Amino acid sequence: MQDLAGPDMPKKFPIFDGFALLWWGLLFGLFIARAEVTACPTTCHCIDKSGMTVVQCMSRNLENIPSDLPRDTVVLLLASNHITHIPSHAFRELHYLQELDLSNNDIETVDLGAFQGVSDSLLVLDLSNNHIQSVPKEAFARLHAKISLSNNPWHCECTLQEVLRELRLDPETVNEVICHTAVQEEYAGKSIIQVLDSGINFCNFHHKTTDVAMFVTMFGWFTMVIAYVIYYVRHNQEDARRHLEYLKSLPSSSQISKDFDTISTVL
């Protein structure tokens, strides 16, 4: 049968069409994935600065940390909002994050694992000018960033001392980390770093407080035991006295014998 395509018409090879479709499919998939990675939250403004993705969400009246942040974010600016809480794993998808600004918010609590996922990449963390009084000991675990904690109403006690011991505080604001309250009122209003540098150990106060509490508890139990013993003895003494009076009220055996002899004589 004669080839209808003619001798000069190029023949089609289905295998090459399949490779072309596969190639275009991969390109399309990469484009979609890239779009998902770099998608910017509607409340923020994203820019590419020298090849780095900078996400600006400052002064947007945000009450929560956006959950749809681009995964290739390098700089995240969330300052001057109304964020009150940093939940666990808030930034776990941002493996390239180097700078995080959460200053001038209303943050009161920082959960365990709040910075899990960015501990290796993060270089700068600003939590200044918030409402943080205390943080869990593991909140900044394995975090190597330079951290600013100034202008928060810190309660200076053992846990905070142990937290600060593991952090690399911003040297420019380190003396602005002030004890708003403290386990010893005499240190309220003073820089916690200066207090610690003077040789004060808040953990000693904690142990002393615990020892006093244990002593008071043991004394209370001891008092209750003594009171019970006294009550028991007195109660038994009263029972014994009543029993003795009862025995005394019974007629004696000699009197019973005399009465029996009298009855026999009459009979």
PDB file of C-alpha atoms in Angstrom:
ATOM      1  CA  MET A   1       0.000   0.000   0.000  1.00  0.00           C
ATOM      2  CA  GLN A   2       1.352   3.411  -0.925  1.00  0.00           C
ATOM      3  CA  ASP A   3       2.376   5.740   1.900  1.00  0.00           C
ATOM      4  CA  LEU A   4      -0.194   8.565   1.783  1.00  0.00           C
ATOM      5  CA  ALA A   5       2.147  10.942   3.589  1.00  0.00           C
ATOM      6  CA  GLY A   6       4.404  11.072   0.590  1.00  0.00           C
ATOM      7  CA  PRO A   7       8.110  10.582   0.444  1.00  0.00           C
ATOM      8  CA  ASP A   8       8.990  14.182   1.421  1.00  0.00           C
ATOM      9  CA  MET A   9       6.626  14.599   4.429  1.00  0.00           C
ATOM     10  CA  PRO A  10       8.380  14.126   7.807  1.00  0.00           C
ATOM     11  CA  LYS A  11       7.083  11.234   9.806  1.00  0.00           C
ATOM     12  CA  LYS A  12       5.725  11.719  13.351  1.00  0.00           C
ATOM     13  CA  PHE A  13       7.161   9.709  16.195  1.00  0.00           C
ATOM     14  CA  PRO A  14       4.683   9.331  19.112  1.00  0.00           C
ATOM     15  CA  ILE A  15       7.484   8.787  21.620  1.00  0.00           C
ATOM     16  CA  PHE A  16       8.800  12.337  21.042  1.00  0.00           C
ATOM     17  CA  ASP A  17       5.296  13.793  21.471  1.00  0.00           C
ATOM     18  CA  GLY A  18       5.089  11.978  24.821  1.00  0.00           C
ATOM     19  CA  PHE A  19       8.406  13.482  25.971  1.00  0.00           C
ATOM     20  CA  ALA A  20       7.225  16.944  24.949  1.00  0.00           C
ATOM     21  CA  LEU A  21       4.007  16.575  26.929  1.00  0.00           C
ATOM     22  CA  LEU A  22       5.961  15.315  29.944  1.00  0.00           C
ATOM     23  CA  TRP A  23       8.390  18.226  29.697  1.00  0.00           C
ATOM     24  CA  TRP A  24       5.641  20.822  29.511  1.00  0.00           C
ATOM     25  CA  GLY A  25       3.854  19.098  32.400  1.00  0.00           C
ATOM     26  CA  LEU A  26       6.967  19.332  34.579  1.00  0.00           C
ATOM     27  CA  LEU A  27       7.414  23.014  33.719  1.00  0.00           C
ATOM     28  CA  PHE A  28       3.795  23.708  34.571  1.00  0.00           C
ATOM     29  CA  GLY A  29       4.110  21.821  37.867  1.00  0.00           C
ATOM     30  CA  LEU A  30       7.229  23.770  38.806  1.00  0.00           C
ATOM     31  CA  PHE A  31       5.474  27.008  37.956  1.00  0.00           C
ATOM     32  CA  ILE A  32       2.511  26.128  40.176  1.00  0.00           C
ATOM     33  CA  ALA A  33       4.789  25.020  43.026  1.00  0.00           C
ATOM     34  CA  ARG A  34       6.818  28.216  42.710  1.00  0.00           C
ATOM     35  CA  ALA A  35       3.609  30.246  42.785  1.00  0.00           C
ATOM     36  CA  GLU A  36       2.542  28.494  46.003  1.00  0.00           C
ATOM     37  CA  VAL A  37       5.934  29.048  47.612  1.00  0.00           C
ATOM     38  CA  THR A  38       6.049  32.755  46.774  1.00  0.00           C
ATOM     39  CA  ALA A  39       2.355  33.561  47.233  1.00  0.00           C
ATOM     40  CA  CYS A  40       2.060  36.682  49.395  1.00  0.00           C
ATOM     41  CA  PRO A  41      -0.616  37.093  52.087  1.00  0.00           C
ATOM     42  CA  THR A  42      -3.245  39.648  51.133  1.00  0.00           C
ATOM     43  CA  THR A  43      -2.547  41.625  54.308  1.00  0.00           C
ATOM     44  CA  CYS A  44       1.167  41.950  53.561  1.00  0.00           C
ATOM     45  CA  HIS A  45       3.461  43.307  50.892  1.00  0.00           C
ATOM     46  CA  CYS A  46       6.197  41.064  49.479  1.00  0.00           C
ATOM     47  CA  ILE A  47       9.264  42.253  47.630  1.00  0.00           C
ATOM     48  CA  ASP A  48      12.370  40.629  46.225  1.00  0.00           C
ATOM     49  CA  LYS A  49      15.430  42.377  47.614  1.00  0.00           C
ATOM     50  CA  SER A  50      18.757  41.193  46.227  1.00  0.00           C
ATOM     51  CA  GLY A  51      17.321  37.744  45.658  1.00  0.00           C
ATOM     52  CA  MET A  52      15.741  37.567  49.140  1.00  0.00           C
ATOM     53  CA  THR A  53      12.011  37.508  49.787  1.00  0.00           C
ATOM     54  CA  VAL A  54      11.056  40.263  52.237  1.00  0.00           C
ATOM     55  CA  VAL A  55       7.533  40.114  53.663  1.00  0.00           C
ATOM     56  CA  GLN A  56       6.331  43.418  55.101  1.00  0.00           C
ATOM     57  CA  CYS A  57       3.287  43.133  57.387  1.00  0.00           C
ATOM     58  CA  MET A  58       3.920  46.172  59.583  1.00  0.00           C
ATOM     59  CA  SER A  59       1.050  48.272  60.964  1.00  0.00           C
ATOM     60  CA  ARG A  60      -1.687  46.117  59.442  1.00  0.00           C
ATOM     61  CA  ASN A  61      -3.780  45.681  62.622  1.00  0.00           C
ATOM     62  CA  LEU A  62      -2.969  41.976  62.636  1.00  0.00           C
ATOM     63  CA  GLU A  63      -4.049  40.020  65.711  1.00  0.00           C
ATOM     64  CA  ASN A  64      -2.429  36.751  64.645  1.00  0.00           C
ATOM     65  CA  ILE A  65       0.661  35.707  62.735  1.00  0.00           C
ATOM     66  CA  PRO A  66      -0.346  34.992  59.113  1.00  0.00           C
ATOM     67  CA  SER A  67      -0.399  31.284  58.300  1.00  0.00           C
ATOM     68  CA  ASP A  68       0.074  31.628  54.528  1.00  0.00           C
ATOM     69  CA  LEU A  69       3.540  33.160  54.495  1.00  0.00           C
ATOM     70  CA  PRO A  70       5.827  32.386  51.535  1.00  0.00           C
ATOM     71  CA  ARG A  71       8.088  29.453  52.330  1.00  0.00           C
ATOM     72  CA  ASP A  72      11.115  31.244  50.897  1.00  0.00           C
ATOM     73  CA  THR A  73      10.721  34.226  53.245  1.00  0.00           C
ATOM     74  CA  VAL A  74      14.071  35.535  54.459  1.00  0.00           C
ATOM     75  CA  VAL A  75      12.935  38.705  56.250  1.00  0.00           C
ATOM     76  CA  LEU A  76       9.562  38.883  58.033  1.00  0.00           C
ATOM     77  CA  LEU A  77       8.451  42.243  59.437  1.00  0.00           C
ATOM     78  CA  LEU A  78       5.426  42.012  61.759  1.00  0.00           C
ATOM     79  CA  ALA A  79       6.085  45.066  63.920  1.00  0.00           C
ATOM     80  CA  SER A  80       3.410  47.477  65.191  1.00  0.00           C
ATOM     81  CA  ASN A  81       0.420  45.154  65.111  1.00  0.00           C
ATOM     82  CA  HIS A  82      -1.851  43.709  67.823  1.00  0.00           C
ATOM     83  CA  ILE A  83      -0.457  40.193  67.994  1.00  0.00           C
ATOM     84  CA  THR A  84      -0.874  38.778  71.524  1.00  0.00           C
ATOM     85  CA  HIS A  85       0.419  35.230  71.216  1.00  0.00           C
ATOM     86  CA  ILE A  86       3.188  33.297  69.443  1.00  0.00           C
ATOM     87  CA  PRO A  87       1.908  29.721  69.062  1.00  0.00           C
ATOM     88  CA  SER A  88       3.976  26.580  68.662  1.00  0.00           C
ATOM     89  CA  HIS A  89       5.372  25.967  65.166  1.00  0.00           C
ATOM     90  CA  ALA A  90       4.316  29.456  64.022  1.00  0.00           C
ATOM     91  CA  PHE A  91       7.275  29.615  61.591  1.00  0.00           C
ATOM     92  CA  ARG A  92       8.121  25.944  61.028  1.00  0.00           C
ATOM     93  CA  GLU A  93       7.747  26.161  57.217  1.00  0.00           C
ATOM     94  CA  LEU A  94      10.077  29.159  56.899  1.00  0.00           C
ATOM     95  CA  HIS A  95      13.378  27.319  56.658  1.00  0.00           C
ATOM     96  CA  TYR A  96      15.163  30.313  55.103  1.00  0.00           C
ATOM     97  CA  LEU A  97      14.022  32.887  57.661  1.00  0.00           C
ATOM     98  CA  GLN A  98      16.922  35.040  58.906  1.00  0.00           C
ATOM     99  CA  GLU A  99      15.272  38.133  60.394  1.00  0.00           C
ATOM    100  CA  LEU A 100      12.030  38.293  62.386  1.00  0.00           C
ATOM    101  CA  ASP A 101      10.651  41.559  63.767  1.00  0.00           C
ATOM    102  CA  LEU A 102       7.770  41.238  66.243  1.00  0.00           C
ATOM    103  CA  SER A 103       8.414  44.465  68.131  1.00  0.00           C
ATOM    104  CA  ASN A 104       5.693  46.884  69.251  1.00  0.00           C
ATOM    105  CA  ASN A 105       2.926  44.315  69.495  1.00  0.00           C
ATOM    106  CA  ASP A 106       0.767  43.139  72.414  1.00  0.00           C
ATOM    107  CA  ILE A 107       2.499  39.783  72.871  1.00  0.00           C
ATOM    108  CA  GLU A 108       1.919  38.256  76.298  1.00  0.00           C
ATOM    109  CA  THR A 109       2.662  34.555  75.776  1.00  0.00           C
ATOM    110  CA  VAL A 110       5.267  32.592  73.848  1.00  0.00           C
ATOM    111  CA  ASP A 111       4.556  28.869  73.506  1.00  0.00           C
ATOM    112  CA  LEU A 112       7.017  26.029  73.697  1.00  0.00           C
ATOM    113  CA  GLY A 113       8.382  25.389  70.229  1.00  0.00           C
ATOM    114  CA  ALA A 114       7.317  28.813  68.974  1.00  0.00           C
ATOM    115  CA  PHE A 115      10.539  29.099  66.951  1.00  0.00           C
ATOM    116  CA  GLN A 116      10.919  25.439  66.098  1.00  0.00           C
ATOM    117  CA  GLY A 117      11.994  25.067  62.487  1.00  0.00           C
ATOM    118  CA  VAL A 118      13.914  28.357  62.292  1.00  0.00           C
ATOM    119  CA  SER A 119      16.432  27.841  65.102  1.00  0.00           C
ATOM    120  CA  ASP A 120      19.239  27.086  62.640  1.00  0.00           C
ATOM    121  CA  SER A 121      18.554  29.858  60.127  1.00  0.00           C
ATOM    122  CA  LEU A 122      17.340  32.772  62.259  1.00  0.00           C
ATOM    123  CA  LEU A 123      19.940  35.485  62.856  1.00  0.00           C
ATOM    124  CA  VAL A 124      17.906  38.384  64.305  1.00  0.00           C
ATOM    125  CA  LEU A 125      14.804  38.278  66.542  1.00  0.00           C
ATOM    126  CA  ASP A 126      13.147  41.420  67.914  1.00  0.00           C
ATOM    127  CA  LEU A 127      10.559  40.987  70.691  1.00  0.00           C
ATOM    128  CA  SER A 128      11.002  44.414  72.234  1.00  0.00           C
ATOM    129  CA  ASN A 129       8.132  46.644  73.371  1.00  0.00           C
ATOM    130  CA  ASN A 130       5.596  43.915  74.113  1.00  0.00           C
ATOM    131  CA  HIS A 131       3.788  42.668  77.250  1.00  0.00           C
ATOM    132  CA  ILE A 132       5.860  39.569  77.998  1.00  0.00           C
ATOM    133  CA  GLN A 133       6.334  38.815  81.715  1.00  0.00           C
ATOM    134  CA  SER A 134       7.784  35.319  81.463  1.00  0.00           C
ATOM    135  CA  VAL A 135       8.591  32.629  78.924  1.00  0.00           C
ATOM    136  CA  PRO A 136       8.962  28.834  79.189  1.00  0.00           C
ATOM    137  CA  LYS A 137      12.515  27.667  79.659  1.00  0.00           C
ATOM    138  CA  GLU A 138      12.438  25.800  76.299  1.00  0.00           C
ATOM    139  CA  ALA A 139      10.818  28.605  74.267  1.00  0.00           C
ATOM    140  CA  PHE A 140      14.148  29.698  72.762  1.00  0.00           C
ATOM    141  CA  ALA A 141      15.756  26.249  72.723  1.00  0.00           C
ATOM    142  CA  ARG A 142      18.688  25.945  70.291  1.00  0.00           C
ATOM    143  CA  LEU A 143      18.101  29.499  69.052  1.00  0.00           C
ATOM    144  CA  HIS A 144      21.350  31.248  68.066  1.00  0.00           C
ATOM    145  CA  ALA A 145      19.883  34.548  66.880  1.00  0.00           C
ATOM    146  CA  LYS A 146      20.691  37.957  68.335  1.00  0.00           C
ATOM    147  CA  ILE A 147      17.608  38.719  70.421  1.00  0.00           C
ATOM    148  CA  SER A 148      16.119  41.960  71.688  1.00  0.00           C
ATOM    149  CA  LEU A 149      13.863  41.589  74.757  1.00  0.00           C
ATOM    150  CA  SER A 150      13.871  45.192  75.958  1.00  0.00           C
ATOM    151  CA  ASN A 151      10.863  47.124  77.267  1.00  0.00           C
ATOM    152  CA  ASN A 152       8.781  44.172  78.431  1.00  0.00           C
ATOM    153  CA  PRO A 153       7.286  43.915  81.960  1.00  0.00           C
ATOM    154  CA  TRP A 154       9.537  41.035  82.995  1.00  0.00           C
ATOM    155  CA  HIS A 155       9.044  39.177  86.271  1.00  0.00           C
ATOM    156  CA  CYS A 156      12.567  38.392  87.413  1.00  0.00           C
ATOM    157  CA  GLU A 157      12.848  34.918  88.894  1.00  0.00           C
ATOM    158  CA  CYS A 158      14.720  31.642  88.434  1.00  0.00           C
ATOM    159  CA  THR A 159      13.204  30.564  85.105  1.00  0.00           C
ATOM    160  CA  LEU A 160      13.926  33.904  83.422  1.00  0.00           C
ATOM    161  CA  GLN A 161      17.488  33.793  84.735  1.00  0.00           C
ATOM    162  CA  GLU A 162      17.983  30.335  83.191  1.00  0.00           C
ATOM    163  CA  VAL A 163      16.427  31.465  79.896  1.00  0.00           C
ATOM    164  CA  LEU A 164      18.674  34.527  79.602  1.00  0.00           C
ATOM    165  CA  ARG A 165      21.738  32.446  80.378  1.00  0.00           C
ATOM    166  CA  GLU A 166      21.255  30.565  77.086  1.00  0.00           C
ATOM    167  CA  LEU A 167      20.491  33.570  74.851  1.00  0.00           C
ATOM    168  CA  ARG A 168      22.626  35.918  72.800  1.00  0.00           C
ATOM    169  CA  LEU A 169      21.066  39.255  73.743  1.00  0.00           C
ATOM    170  CA  ASP A 170      21.374  42.335  71.586  1.00  0.00           C
ATOM    171  CA  PRO A 171      24.238  44.291  73.232  1.00  0.00           C
ATOM    172  CA  GLU A 172      22.628  47.625  72.324  1.00  0.00           C
ATOM    173  CA  THR A 173      19.447  46.905  74.302  1.00  0.00           C
ATOM    174  CA  VAL A 174      20.642  44.384  76.902  1.00  0.00           C
ATOM    175  CA  ASN A 175      20.505  46.936  79.743  1.00  0.00           C
ATOM    176  CA  GLU A 176      16.897  47.775  78.835  1.00  0.00           C
ATOM    177  CA  VAL A 177      15.697  44.328  79.950  1.00  0.00           C
ATOM    178  CA  ILE A 178      14.216  45.600  83.220  1.00  0.00           C
ATOM    179  CA  CYS A 179      12.663  43.744  86.147  1.00  0.00           C
ATOM    180  CA  HIS A 180       9.109  45.084  86.333  1.00  0.00           C
ATOM    181  CA  THR A 181       8.536  42.757  89.291  1.00  0.00           C
ATOM    182  CA  ALA A 182      10.829  40.290  91.056  1.00  0.00           C
ATOM    183  CA  VAL A 183      10.858  37.550  93.677  1.00  0.00           C
ATOM    184  CA  GLN A 184      12.630  40.139  95.830  1.00  0.00           C
ATOM    185  CA  GLU A 185      10.943  43.537  95.501  1.00  0.00           C
ATOM    186  CA  GLU A 186      14.216  45.369  95.986  1.00  0.00           C
ATOM    187  CA  TYR A 187      15.240  44.386  92.442  1.00  0.00           C
ATOM    188  CA  ALA A 188      12.106  45.738  90.736  1.00  0.00           C
ATOM    189  CA  GLY A 189      12.948  48.547  88.321  1.00  0.00           C
ATOM    190  CA  LYS A 190      16.532  47.394  87.838  1.00  0.00           C
ATOM    191  CA  SER A 191      18.262  45.884  84.814  1.00  0.00           C
ATOM    192  CA  ILE A 192      18.192  42.122  85.222  1.00  0.00           C
ATOM    193  CA  ILE A 193      21.616  41.761  83.618  1.00  0.00           C
ATOM    194  CA  GLN A 194      23.150  44.227  86.059  1.00  0.00           C
ATOM    195  CA  VAL A 195      21.435  42.428  88.962  1.00  0.00           C
ATOM    196  CA  LEU A 196      22.781  39.063  87.819  1.00  0.00           C
ATOM    197  CA  ASP A 197      26.235  40.513  87.194  1.00  0.00           C
ATOM    198  CA  SER A 198      26.267  41.722  90.807  1.00  0.00           C
ATOM    199  CA  GLY A 199      26.156  38.098  91.945  1.00  0.00           C
ATOM    200  CA  ILE A 200      22.442  37.783  92.704  1.00  0.00           C
ATOM    201  CA  ASN A 201      21.013  34.329  91.981  1.00  0.00           C
ATOM    202  CA  PHE A 202      17.218  34.270  91.687  1.00  0.00           C
ATOM    203  CA  CYS A 203      17.247  30.483  91.805  1.00  0.00           C
ATOM    204  CA  ASN A 204      18.517  30.637  95.404  1.00  0.00           C
ATOM    205  CA  PHE A 205      15.432  32.652  96.348  1.00  0.00           C
ATOM    206  CA  HIS A 206      13.316  30.040  94.634  1.00  0.00           C
ATOM    207  CA  HIS A 207      14.887  27.235  96.636  1.00  0.00           C
ATOM    208  CA  LYS A 208      14.535  29.170  99.879  1.00  0.00           C
ATOM    209  CA  THR A 209      10.867  29.843  99.161  1.00  0.00           C
ATOM    210  CA  THR A 210      10.335  26.156  98.449  1.00  0.00           C
ATOM    211  CA  ASP A 211      12.096  25.177 101.681  1.00  0.00           C
ATOM    212  CA  VAL A 212       9.943  27.578 103.706  1.00  0.00           C
ATOM    213  CA  ALA A 213       6.785  26.218 102.095  1.00  0.00           C
ATOM    214  CA  MET A 214       7.830  22.656 102.909  1.00  0.00           C
ATOM    215  CA  PHE A 215       8.614  23.638 106.505  1.00  0.00           C
ATOM    216  CA  VAL A 216       5.232  25.321 106.927  1.00  0.00           C
ATOM    217  CA  THR A 217       3.473  22.278 105.461  1.00  0.00           C
ATOM    218  CA  MET A 218       5.330  19.864 107.722  1.00  0.00           C
ATOM    219  CA  PHE A 219       4.658  22.054 110.754  1.00  0.00           C
ATOM    220  CA  GLY A 220       0.964  22.086 109.892  1.00  0.00           C
ATOM    221  CA  TRP A 221       0.832  18.299 109.650  1.00  0.00           C
ATOM    222  CA  PHE A 222       2.771  17.941 112.908  1.00  0.00           C
ATOM    223  CA  THR A 223       0.341  20.290 114.675  1.00  0.00           C
ATOM    224  CA  MET A 224      -2.633  18.283 113.394  1.00  0.00           C
ATOM    225  CA  VAL A 225      -1.101  15.015 114.652  1.00  0.00           C
ATOM    226  CA  ILE A 226      -0.406  16.483 118.115  1.00  0.00           C
ATOM    227  CA  ALA A 227      -3.924  17.904 118.306  1.00  0.00           C
ATOM    228  CA  TYR A 228      -5.395  14.528 117.396  1.00  0.00           C
ATOM    229  CA  VAL A 229      -3.280  12.723 120.051  1.00  0.00           C
ATOM    230  CA  ILE A 230      -4.367  15.214 122.716  1.00  0.00           C
ATOM    231  CA  TYR A 231      -8.013  14.840 121.711  1.00  0.00           C
ATOM    232  CA  TYR A 232      -7.707  11.047 121.747  1.00  0.00           C
ATOM    233  CA  VAL A 233      -6.119  10.986 125.213  1.00  0.00           C
ATOM    234  CA  ARG A 234      -8.653  13.400 126.659  1.00  0.00           C
ATOM    235  CA  HIS A 235     -11.570  11.515 125.106  1.00  0.00           C
ATOM    236  CA  ASN A 236     -10.304   8.230 126.563  1.00  0.00           C
ATOM    237  CA  GLN A 237      -9.775   9.845 129.953  1.00  0.00           C
ATOM    238  CA  GLU A 238     -13.377  11.015 129.976  1.00  0.00           C
ATOM    239  CA  ASP A 239     -14.618   7.540 129.053  1.00  0.00           C
ATOM    240  CA  ALA A 240     -12.458   6.022 131.780  1.00  0.00           C
ATOM    241  CA  ARG A 241     -13.796   8.487 134.360  1.00  0.00           C
ATOM    242  CA  ARG A 242     -17.418   7.750 133.454  1.00  0.00           C
ATOM    243  CA  HIS A 243     -16.735   4.009 133.603  1.00  0.00           C
ATOM    244  CA  LEU A 244     -15.106   4.371 137.028  1.00  0.00           C
ATOM    245  CA  GLU A 245     -18.062   6.339 138.368  1.00  0.00           C
ATOM    246  CA  TYR A 246     -20.410   3.658 137.076  1.00  0.00           C
ATOM    247  CA  LEU A 247     -18.441   0.947 138.863  1.00  0.00           C
ATOM    248  CA  LYS A 248     -18.521   2.963 142.067  1.00  0.00           C
ATOM    249  CA  SER A 249     -22.285   3.278 141.820  1.00  0.00           C
ATOM    250  CA  LEU A 250     -22.704  -0.498 141.818  1.00  0.00           C
ATOM    251  CA  PRO A 251     -23.378  -2.164 145.247  1.00  0.00           C
ATOM    252  CA  SER A 252     -20.368  -3.910 146.791  1.00  0.00           C
ATOM    253  CA  SER A 253     -20.262  -7.719 147.271  1.00  0.00           C
ATOM    254  CA  SER A 254     -20.227  -7.441 151.114  1.00  0.00           C
ATOM    255  CA  GLN A 255     -23.389  -5.359 151.073  1.00  0.00           C
ATOM    256  CA  ILE A 256     -25.046  -7.943 148.820  1.00  0.00           C
ATOM    257  CA  SER A 257     -24.050 -10.754 151.275  1.00  0.00           C
ATOM    258  CA  LYS A 258     -25.553  -8.880 154.247  1.00  0.00           C
ATOM    259  CA  ASP A 259     -28.785  -8.287 152.395  1.00  0.00           C
ATOM    260  CA  PHE A 260     -28.968 -11.972 151.466  1.00  0.00           C
ATOM    261  CA  ASP A 261     -28.446 -13.042 155.146  1.00  0.00           C
ATOM    262  CA  THR A 262     -31.192 -10.704 156.286  1.00  0.00           C
ATOM    263  CA  ILE A 263     -33.632 -12.115 153.735  1.00  0.00           C
ATOM    264  CA  SER A 264     -32.722 -15.700 154.835  1.00  0.00           C
ATOM    265  CA  THR A 265     -33.318 -14.899 158.548  1.00  0.00           C
ATOM    266  CA  VAL A 266     -36.725 -13.447 157.862  1.00  0.00           C
ATOM    267  CA  LEU A 267     -37.689 -16.476 155.877  1.00  0.00           C
TER     268      LEU A 267
END
